[in-house]
């Protein structure tokens, strides 16, 4: 699918509908750029608890 078609938003909505409120979800992304986009989308929705672990 092309850029800007709502793939990240759609994924987040599917994740929201298919999991319990307090569930943990592993969301994998193929690039750092998409990670940033995903984090912004999650924070913007304010419906998810975000736990981030960064390793060197």
Tab-separated table of N, CA, C and O in Angstrom:
chain	number	residue	atom	x	y	z
A	1	UNK	N	0.839	-1.188	0.000
A	1	UNK	CA	0.000	0.000	0.000
A	1	UNK	C	0.879	1.244	0.000
A	1	UNK	O	1.979	1.230	0.528
A	2	UNK	N	0.355	2.290	-0.532
A	2	UNK	CA	1.111	3.530	-0.662
A	2	UNK	C	1.241	4.264	0.674
A	2	UNK	O	0.462	4.040	1.606
A	3	UNK	N	2.242	5.146	0.736
A	3	UNK	CA	2.430	5.990	1.917
A	3	UNK	C	1.206	6.882	2.123
A	3	UNK	O	0.595	7.338	1.160
A	4	UNK	N	0.865	7.109	3.396
A	4	UNK	CA	-0.219	8.022	3.711
A	4	UNK	C	-1.616	7.446	3.577
A	4	UNK	O	-2.598	8.181	3.599
A	5	UNK	N	-1.728	6.124	3.457
A	5	UNK	CA	-3.047	5.519	3.292
A	5	UNK	C	-3.662	5.047	4.606
A	5	UNK	O	-4.754	4.499	4.609
A	6	UNK	N	-2.945	5.237	5.718
A	6	UNK	CA	-3.515	4.902	7.023
A	6	UNK	C	-3.197	3.519	7.538
A	6	UNK	O	-3.918	2.986	8.376
A	7	UNK	N	-2.116	2.924	7.077
A	7	UNK	CA	-1.763	1.564	7.511
A	7	UNK	C	-1.467	1.510	9.011
A	7	UNK	O	-1.933	0.595	9.695
A	8	UNK	N	-0.716	2.476	9.518
A	8	UNK	CA	-0.379	2.488	10.944
A	8	UNK	C	-1.636	2.680	11.780
A	8	UNK	O	-1.874	1.959	12.758
A	9	UNK	N	-2.463	3.639	11.399
A	9	UNK	CA	-3.712	3.903	12.120
A	9	UNK	C	-4.616	2.672	12.102
A	9	UNK	O	-5.174	2.292	13.129
A	10	UNK	N	-4.730	2.041	10.955
A	10	UNK	CA	-5.560	0.853	10.827
A	10	UNK	C	-5.036	-0.268	11.719
A	10	UNK	O	-5.809	-0.942	12.402
A	11	UNK	N	-3.723	-0.450	11.736
A	11	UNK	CA	-3.117	-1.472	12.600
A	11	UNK	C	-3.417	-1.207	14.067
A	11	UNK	O	-3.738	-2.132	14.822
A	12	UNK	N	-3.327	0.039	14.480
A	12	UNK	CA	-3.606	0.390	15.872
A	12	UNK	C	-5.067	0.138	16.221
A	12	UNK	O	-5.377	-0.338	17.313
A	13	UNK	N	-5.972	0.443	15.315
A	13	UNK	CA	-7.396	0.213	15.568
A	13	UNK	C	-7.707	-1.282	15.658
A	13	UNK	O	-8.490	-1.704	16.508
A	14	UNK	N	-7.091	-2.071	14.782
A	14	UNK	CA	-7.279	-3.525	14.842
A	14	UNK	C	-6.737	-4.058	16.164
A	14	UNK	O	-7.381	-4.871	16.838
A	15	UNK	N	-5.569	-3.598	16.556
A	15	UNK	CA	-4.952	-4.007	17.812
A	15	UNK	C	-5.862	-3.640	18.987
A	15	UNK	O	-6.057	-4.432	19.910
A	16	UNK	N	-6.433	-2.460	18.951
A	16	UNK	CA	-7.319	-1.996	20.012
A	16	UNK	C	-8.562	-2.880	20.114
A	16	UNK	O	-8.992	-3.227	21.208
A	17	UNK	N	-9.133	-3.254	18.988
A	17	UNK	CA	-10.356	-4.058	18.979
A	17	UNK	C	-10.122	-5.512	19.359
A	17	UNK	O	-11.016	-6.161	19.909
A	18	UNK	N	-8.935	-6.031	19.078
A	18	UNK	CA	-8.689	-7.462	19.270
A	18	UNK	C	-8.011	-7.806	20.591
A	18	UNK	O	-7.808	-8.989	20.875
A	19	UNK	N	-7.675	-6.803	21.401
A	19	UNK	CA	-6.997	-7.077	22.663
A	19	UNK	C	-7.789	-6.516	23.835
A	19	UNK	O	-8.599	-5.615	23.679
A	20	UNK	N	-7.528	-7.078	25.000
A	20	UNK	CA	-8.123	-6.550	26.220
A	20	UNK	C	-7.502	-5.201	26.548
A	20	UNK	O	-6.408	-4.872	26.077
A	21	UNK	N	-8.165	-4.442	27.386
A	21	UNK	CA	-7.705	-3.098	27.731
A	21	UNK	C	-6.292	-3.093	28.309
A	21	UNK	O	-5.501	-2.224	28.017
A	22	UNK	N	-5.957	-4.065	29.139
A	22	UNK	CA	-4.653	-4.100	29.800
A	22	UNK	C	-3.666	-5.060	29.136
A	22	UNK	O	-2.668	-5.436	29.742
A	23	UNK	N	-3.937	-5.444	27.905
A	23	UNK	CA	-3.078	-6.398	27.215
A	23	UNK	C	-1.777	-5.745	26.744
A	23	UNK	O	-1.710	-4.533	26.541
A	24	UNK	N	-0.761	-6.564	26.590
A	24	UNK	CA	0.497	-6.127	26.002
A	24	UNK	C	0.530	-6.604	24.559
A	24	UNK	O	0.104	-7.716	24.257
A	25	UNK	N	1.059	-5.772	23.685
A	25	UNK	CA	1.123	-6.107	22.265
A	25	UNK	C	2.537	-5.838	21.774
A	25	UNK	O	3.125	-4.800	22.076
A	26	UNK	N	3.081	-6.781	21.034
A	26	UNK	CA	4.382	-6.613	20.396
A	26	UNK	C	4.122	-6.093	18.986
A	26	UNK	O	3.524	-6.773	18.165
A	27	UNK	N	4.558	-4.876	18.714
A	27	UNK	CA	4.321	-4.223	17.427
A	27	UNK	C	5.674	-4.036	16.766
A	27	UNK	O	6.495	-3.241	17.221
A	28	UNK	N	5.950	-4.810	15.722
A	28	UNK	CA	7.247	-4.778	15.058
A	28	UNK	C	7.206	-3.848	13.852
A	28	UNK	O	6.217	-3.821	13.123
A	29	UNK	N	8.280	-3.110	13.654
A	29	UNK	CA	8.379	-2.205	12.505
A	29	UNK	C	9.704	-2.439	11.788
A	29	UNK	O	10.700	-2.798	12.407
A	30	UNK	N	9.739	-2.222	10.476
A	30	UNK	CA	10.942	-2.516	9.705
A	30	UNK	C	11.982	-1.394	9.684
A	30	UNK	O	13.062	-1.582	9.144
A	31	UNK	N	11.661	-0.235	10.264
A	31	UNK	CA	12.619	0.868	10.216
A	31	UNK	C	12.434	1.805	11.400
A	31	UNK	O	11.360	1.851	12.012
A	32	UNK	N	13.488	2.560	11.707
A	32	UNK	CA	13.427	3.552	12.771
A	32	UNK	C	12.393	4.628	12.434
A	32	UNK	O	11.659	5.099	13.304
A	33	UNK	N	12.308	5.012	11.166
A	33	UNK	CA	11.343	6.039	10.751
A	33	UNK	C	9.909	5.596	11.054
A	33	UNK	O	9.105	6.380	11.561
A	34	UNK	N	9.610	4.343	10.764
A	34	UNK	CA	8.265	3.848	11.041
A	34	UNK	C	8.025	3.706	12.536
A	34	UNK	O	6.899	3.870	13.002
A	35	UNK	N	9.061	3.426	13.296
A	35	UNK	CA	8.933	3.383	14.750
A	35	UNK	C	8.482	4.744	15.274
A	35	UNK	O	7.565	4.838	16.080
A	36	UNK	N	9.125	5.809	14.796
A	36	UNK	CA	8.738	7.156	15.208
A	36	UNK	C	7.301	7.468	14.844
A	36	UNK	O	6.538	8.015	15.650
A	37	UNK	N	6.903	7.110	13.641
A	37	UNK	CA	5.535	7.341	13.183
A	37	UNK	C	4.542	6.571	14.057
A	37	UNK	O	3.488	7.100	14.425
A	38	UNK	N	4.887	5.343	14.396
A	38	UNK	CA	4.013	4.510	15.211
A	38	UNK	C	3.886	5.076	16.619
A	38	UNK	O	2.782	5.142	17.174
A	39	UNK	N	5.003	5.488	17.208
A	39	UNK	CA	4.955	6.069	18.548
A	39	UNK	C	4.090	7.328	18.578
A	39	UNK	O	3.307	7.527	19.504
A	40	UNK	N	4.209	8.161	17.570
A	40	UNK	CA	3.390	9.370	17.491
A	40	UNK	C	1.914	8.995	17.389
A	40	UNK	O	1.063	9.576	18.075
A	41	UNK	N	1.585	8.016	16.572
A	41	UNK	CA	0.195	7.585	16.418
A	41	UNK	C	-0.358	7.028	17.728
A	41	UNK	O	-1.491	7.325	18.111
A	42	UNK	N	0.442	6.239	18.434
A	42	UNK	CA	0.007	5.660	19.706
A	42	UNK	C	-0.210	6.760	20.731
A	42	UNK	O	-1.242	6.803	21.410
A	43	UNK	N	0.740	7.657	20.851
A	43	UNK	CA	0.607	8.739	21.826
A	43	UNK	C	-0.550	9.657	21.482
A	43	UNK	O	-1.252	10.155	22.367
A	44	UNK	N	-0.778	9.890	20.209
A	44	UNK	CA	-1.871	10.742	19.778
A	44	UNK	C	-3.218	10.118	20.128
A	44	UNK	O	-4.143	10.805	20.544
A	45	UNK	N	-3.334	8.814	19.983
A	45	UNK	CA	-4.609	8.154	20.266
A	45	UNK	C	-4.912	8.154	21.762
A	45	UNK	O	-6.066	8.109	22.157
A	46	UNK	N	-3.854	8.153	22.604
A	46	UNK	CA	-3.984	8.172	24.066
A	46	UNK	C	-4.852	7.054	24.626
A	46	UNK	O	-5.427	7.175	25.689
A	47	UNK	N	-4.930	5.958	23.882
A	47	UNK	CA	-5.725	4.826	24.350
A	47	UNK	C	-4.858	3.641	24.719
A	47	UNK	O	-5.345	2.582	25.041
A	48	UNK	N	-3.547	3.818	24.632
A	48	UNK	CA	-2.648	2.711	24.891
A	48	UNK	C	-1.650	3.085	25.976
A	48	UNK	O	-1.236	4.222	26.093
A	49	UNK	N	-1.253	2.117	26.752
A	49	UNK	CA	-0.163	2.285	27.694
A	49	UNK	C	1.095	1.867	26.956
A	49	UNK	O	1.201	0.747	26.460
A	50	UNK	N	2.039	2.788	26.847
A	50	UNK	CA	3.239	2.513	26.053
A	50	UNK	C	4.407	2.260	26.983
A	50	UNK	O	4.753	3.079	27.811
A	51	UNK	N	4.990	1.104	26.835
A	51	UNK	CA	6.191	0.755	27.574
A	51	UNK	C	7.292	0.531	26.551
A	51	UNK	O	7.144	-0.261	25.648
A	52	UNK	N	8.386	1.272	26.690
A	52	UNK	CA	9.464	1.170	25.731
A	52	UNK	C	10.731	0.709	26.418
A	52	UNK	O	11.093	1.233	27.458
A	53	UNK	N	11.392	-0.258	25.836
A	53	UNK	CA	12.680	-0.723	26.329
A	53	UNK	C	13.699	-0.468	25.225
A	53	UNK	O	13.518	-0.927	24.099
A	54	UNK	N	14.750	0.265	25.529
A	54	UNK	CA	15.792	0.530	24.566
A	54	UNK	C	17.062	-0.179	24.996
A	54	UNK	O	17.468	-0.100	26.150
A	55	UNK	N	17.673	-0.872	24.078
A	55	UNK	CA	18.915	-1.587	24.353
A	55	UNK	C	20.014	-1.024	23.472
A	55	UNK	O	19.785	-0.695	22.318
A	56	UNK	N	21.228	-0.922	24.016
A	56	UNK	CA	22.389	-0.447	23.228
A	56	UNK	C	22.819	-1.488	22.236
A	56	UNK	O	22.744	-2.633	22.382
